[in-house]
Every structure is written in C-alpha cells, then in structure tokens.
PDB file of C-alpha atoms in Angstrom:
ATOM      1  CA  GLN L 461       1.229 -15.814  10.949  1.00 90.00           C
ATOM      2  CA  VAL L 462       1.208 -13.400   8.055  1.00 96.00           C
ATOM      3  CA  GLN L 463       3.945 -10.926   7.244  1.00 97.00           C
ATOM      4  CA  LEU L 464       3.889  -7.954   4.895  1.00 97.00           C
ATOM      5  CA  ALA L 465       7.193  -6.567   3.689  1.00 95.00           C
ATOM      6  CA  GLU L 466       7.405  -3.223   1.914  1.00 95.00           C
ATOM      7  CA  SER L 467      10.223  -2.030  -0.297  1.00 95.00           C
ATOM      8  CA  GLY L 468      10.958   0.742  -2.737  1.00 96.00           C
ATOM      9  CA  GLY L 469      10.925   3.830  -0.562  1.00 94.00           C
ATOM     10  CA  GLY L 470      13.660   6.410  -0.710  1.00 96.00           C
ATOM     11  CA  LEU L 471      14.615   9.962  -1.561  1.00 97.00           C
ATOM     12  CA  VAL L 472      13.512  11.600  -4.792  1.00 98.00           C
ATOM     13  CA  GLN L 473      13.276  15.118  -6.150  1.00 98.00           C
ATOM     14  CA  ALA L 474       9.939  16.799  -6.664  1.00 98.00           C
ATOM     15  CA  GLY L 475       8.414  15.667  -9.949  1.00 97.00           C
ATOM     16  CA  GLY L 476      10.154  12.322  -9.752  1.00 98.00           C
ATOM     17  CA  SER L 477       8.805   8.805  -9.369  1.00 98.00           C
ATOM     18  CA  LEU L 478       9.048   5.885  -6.984  1.00 98.00           C
ATOM     19  CA  ARG L 479       7.508   2.428  -7.024  1.00 98.00           C
ATOM     20  CA  LEU L 480       6.588   0.767  -3.745  1.00 98.00           C
ATOM     21  CA  SER L 481       6.097  -2.967  -3.395  1.00 98.00           C
ATOM     22  CA  CYS L 482       4.498  -4.971  -0.607  1.00 98.00           C
ATOM     23  CA  ALA L 483       4.707  -8.753  -0.523  1.00 98.00           C
ATOM     24  CA  ALA L 484       2.571 -10.869   1.783  1.00 98.00           C
ATOM     25  CA  SER L 485       3.880 -14.179   3.047  1.00 97.00           C
ATOM     26  CA  GLY L 486       3.096 -16.813   5.649  1.00 96.00           C
ATOM     27  CA  SER L 487      -0.064 -18.730   6.361  1.00 94.00           C
ATOM     28  CA  ILE L 488      -2.257 -17.374   3.563  1.00 96.00           C
ATOM     29  CA  PHE L 489      -5.423 -19.025   2.300  1.00 96.00           C
ATOM     30  CA  SER L 490      -6.608 -16.023   0.298  1.00 96.00           C
ATOM     31  CA  ILE L 491      -6.186 -12.258   0.106  1.00 97.00           C
ATOM     32  CA  GLY L 492      -8.992  -9.817  -0.503  1.00 97.00           C
ATOM     33  CA  ALA L 493      -8.379  -6.096  -0.662  1.00 98.00           C
ATOM     34  CA  MET L 494      -4.855  -4.724  -0.517  1.00 98.00           C
ATOM     35  CA  GLY L 495      -3.797  -1.135  -0.268  1.00 98.00           C
ATOM     36  CA  TRP L 496      -1.698   1.684   1.056  1.00 98.00           C
ATOM     37  CA  TYR L 497      -1.979   4.273   3.796  1.00 98.00           C
ATOM     38  CA  ARG L 498       0.483   6.937   4.836  1.00 96.00           C
ATOM     39  CA  GLN L 499       1.140   8.599   8.153  1.00 92.00           C
ATOM     40  CA  ALA L 500       3.235  11.627   8.987  1.00 85.00           C
ATOM     41  CA  PRO L 501       4.524  12.143  12.551  1.00 84.00           C
ATOM     42  CA  GLY L 502       1.827  13.608  14.766  1.00 87.00           C
ATOM     43  CA  LYS L 503      -0.877  13.207  12.144  1.00 88.00           C
ATOM     44  CA  GLN L 504      -3.668  10.729  11.550  1.00 91.00           C
ATOM     45  CA  ARG L 505      -3.159   7.860   9.177  1.00 92.00           C
ATOM     46  CA  GLU L 506      -4.300   8.862   5.698  1.00 96.00           C
ATOM     47  CA  PHE L 507      -5.829   6.570   3.098  1.00 98.00           C
ATOM     48  CA  VAL L 508      -3.906   6.497  -0.189  1.00 98.00           C
ATOM     49  CA  ALA L 509      -5.253   3.734  -2.414  1.00 98.00           C
ATOM     50  CA  THR L 510      -6.847   0.320  -2.370  1.00 98.00           C
ATOM     51  CA  ILE L 511      -7.393  -2.482  -4.871  1.00 98.00           C
ATOM     52  CA  THR L 512      -9.709  -5.464  -4.738  1.00 98.00           C
ATOM     53  CA  ARG L 513      -8.704  -8.959  -5.735  1.00 96.00           C
ATOM     54  CA  GLY L 514     -10.546  -8.408  -8.996  1.00 96.00           C
ATOM     55  CA  GLY L 515      -8.655  -5.202  -9.724  1.00 96.00           C
ATOM     56  CA  MET L 516     -11.120  -2.480  -8.783  1.00 98.00           C
ATOM     57  CA  THR L 517      -9.254   0.552  -7.469  1.00 98.00           C
ATOM     58  CA  ASN L 518      -9.969   3.563  -5.324  1.00 98.00           C
ATOM     59  CA  TYR L 519      -7.730   6.559  -4.620  1.00 98.00           C
ATOM     60  CA  ALA L 520      -7.547   9.492  -2.278  1.00 98.00           C
ATOM     61  CA  ASP L 521      -8.249  12.747  -4.069  1.00 97.00           C
ATOM     62  CA  SER L 522      -4.784  13.992  -3.148  1.00 96.00           C
ATOM     63  CA  VAL L 523      -3.075  11.296  -5.224  1.00 98.00           C
ATOM     64  CA  LYS L 524      -5.607  10.668  -7.982  1.00 98.00           C
ATOM     65  CA  GLY L 525      -3.986  10.998 -11.393  1.00 97.00           C
ATOM     66  CA  ARG L 526      -0.465  10.729  -9.953  1.00 98.00           C
ATOM     67  CA  PHE L 527      -0.408   7.352  -8.167  1.00 98.00           C
ATOM     68  CA  THR L 528      -1.363   3.969  -9.601  1.00 98.00           C
ATOM     69  CA  ILE L 529      -2.053   0.886  -7.497  1.00 98.00           C
ATOM     70  CA  SER L 530      -1.775  -2.609  -8.945  1.00 98.00           C
ATOM     71  CA  ARG L 531      -1.335  -6.156  -7.693  1.00 98.00           C
ATOM     72  CA  ASP L 532      -0.048  -9.557  -8.680  1.00 98.00           C
ATOM     73  CA  ASN L 533      -2.303 -12.157  -7.079  1.00 97.00           C
ATOM     74  CA  ALA L 534       0.071 -15.004  -7.916  1.00 97.00           C
ATOM     75  CA  LYS L 535       2.818 -13.262  -5.945  1.00 97.00           C
ATOM     76  CA  ASN L 536       0.567 -11.906  -3.160  1.00 97.00           C
ATOM     77  CA  THR L 537       2.058  -8.516  -3.911  1.00 98.00           C
ATOM     78  CA  VAL L 538       0.638  -5.021  -4.213  1.00 98.00           C
ATOM     79  CA  TYR L 539       2.418  -2.121  -5.883  1.00 98.00           C
ATOM     80  CA  LEU L 540       2.115   1.653  -5.740  1.00 98.00           C
ATOM     81  CA  GLN L 541       3.550   3.576  -8.668  1.00 98.00           C
ATOM     82  CA  MET L 542       4.013   7.169  -7.548  1.00 98.00           C
ATOM     83  CA  ASP L 543       4.598   9.778 -10.251  1.00 98.00           C
ATOM     84  CA  SER L 544       4.802  13.569 -10.153  1.00 98.00           C
ATOM     85  CA  LEU L 545       5.780  13.382  -6.506  1.00 98.00           C
ATOM     86  CA  LYS L 546       5.431  16.479  -4.353  1.00 97.00           C
ATOM     87  CA  PRO L 547       7.191  17.435  -1.110  1.00 96.00           C
ATOM     88  CA  GLU L 548       3.870  17.017   0.703  1.00 94.00           C
ATOM     89  CA  ASP L 549       3.938  13.313  -0.240  1.00 96.00           C
ATOM     90  CA  THR L 550       6.847  12.903   2.181  1.00 95.00           C
ATOM     91  CA  THR L 551       5.959  10.460   4.947  1.00 96.00           C
ATOM     92  CA  VAL L 552       5.917   6.760   5.863  1.00 96.00           C
ATOM     93  CA  TYR L 553       3.833   4.549   3.581  1.00 97.00           C
ATOM     94  CA  CYS L 554       2.314   1.359   4.987  1.00 97.00           C
ATOM     95  CA  CYS L 555       0.629  -1.434   3.090  1.00 98.00           C
ATOM     96  CA  TYR L 556      -2.195  -3.615   4.294  1.00 97.00           C
ATOM     97  CA  ALA L 557      -3.903  -6.782   3.165  1.00 98.00           C
ATOM     98  CA  ALA L 558      -7.177  -8.445   4.134  1.00 98.00           C
ATOM     99  CA  VAL L 559      -6.017 -12.026   4.602  1.00 97.00           C
ATOM    100  CA  ARG L 560      -7.835 -15.248   5.306  1.00 96.00           C
ATOM    101  CA  THR L 561      -5.529 -17.798   6.898  1.00 95.00           C
ATOM    102  CA  SER L 562      -8.093 -20.592   6.610  1.00 93.00           C
ATOM    103  CA  ILE L 563     -11.327 -21.326   4.811  1.00 92.00           C
ATOM    104  CA  LEU L 564     -12.840 -21.565   8.291  1.00 92.00           C
ATOM    105  CA  ARG L 565     -11.808 -18.086   9.365  1.00 90.00           C
ATOM    106  CA  PRO L 566     -12.931 -14.599   8.272  1.00 93.00           C
ATOM    107  CA  SER L 567     -10.334 -12.225   6.890  1.00 94.00           C
ATOM    108  CA  SER L 568      -8.225  -9.979   9.118  1.00 96.00           C
ATOM    109  CA  ASP L 569      -6.211  -6.907   8.193  1.00 96.00           C
ATOM    110  CA  TYR L 570      -2.451  -7.253   8.341  1.00 97.00           C
ATOM    111  CA  TRP L 571      -0.033  -4.331   8.093  1.00 96.00           C
ATOM    112  CA  GLY L 572       3.529  -3.822   6.999  1.00 96.00           C
ATOM    113  CA  GLN L 573       6.146  -1.913   8.996  1.00 94.00           C
ATOM    114  CA  GLY L 574       6.194   0.987   6.587  1.00 94.00           C
ATOM    115  CA  THR L 575       8.679   2.487   4.162  1.00 96.00           C
ATOM    116  CA  GLN L 576       9.884   6.084   4.176  1.00 97.00           C
ATOM    117  CA  VAL L 577       9.314   8.264   1.134  1.00 97.00           C
ATOM    118  CA  THR L 578      11.049  11.631   1.065  1.00 97.00           C
ATOM    119  CA  VAL L 579      10.463  14.141  -1.706  1.00 97.00           C
ATOM    120  CA  SER L 580      12.840  17.091  -1.825  1.00 97.00           C
ATOM    121  CA  SER L 581      11.865  20.428  -3.311  1.00 92.00           C
TER     122      SER L 581
END
C-alpha cells in the first residue's frame, strides 16, 4: 500500500503565502510524476501543477507565476509554494503521485486526502 500525506494548509490573507507538502510512504519502488489538483465543493477537480522525476514542471494558467512546484526525490515528497494568494484560490488541495510498487508492475496514481487552503480578502 502507498499513502500520501499532505500538510501545510491553513488560513492566510490575500497576498500572503503558504507552502504545501505531500510525502509518499509505503511500498514504493519508484515515483514518476507528482503534482497537485484542487477541488471546490460542487466543482470539477482542477489541475494546478505537476513535476516529473527529472524536474520538468507544468502549471495551470491560473497559478502560473504565483505557485512553484518542487520535489525531493530522496524524501518522496512534493511541495507547492503558493505566493500572492487570492481569495479564489480557496479550496481543498490534493496531491498525487504516479507510483510503481514493484519493478514488475506499471505505475498507478495515488492520491492524498487533501488539505484546506483558505484565503481571506
């Protein structure tokens, strides 16, 4: 089994910053892409950012220039530095990781439970 645990959410004023972390643990052979999505109640899940094992990144237009994704492969951890936060960034942020549990198996996506980010105006 593989578990992803997020941390770092909370309440911040508009213009402020938060840093989210997501650590993968369990039966891990290797991890490919890692990233973040967000989902507000009653809305579709929205892509935020992703990073490959080699460090290539991709961002949603809505966060480009404000959010920075990074990872520490030795710690199986992905981070999301969120700057210049806006009230519309308020929602639950979930991390994911493409994990291989064995050299004999293809990778599968695993998800965290989510962490709430609230930006007040």
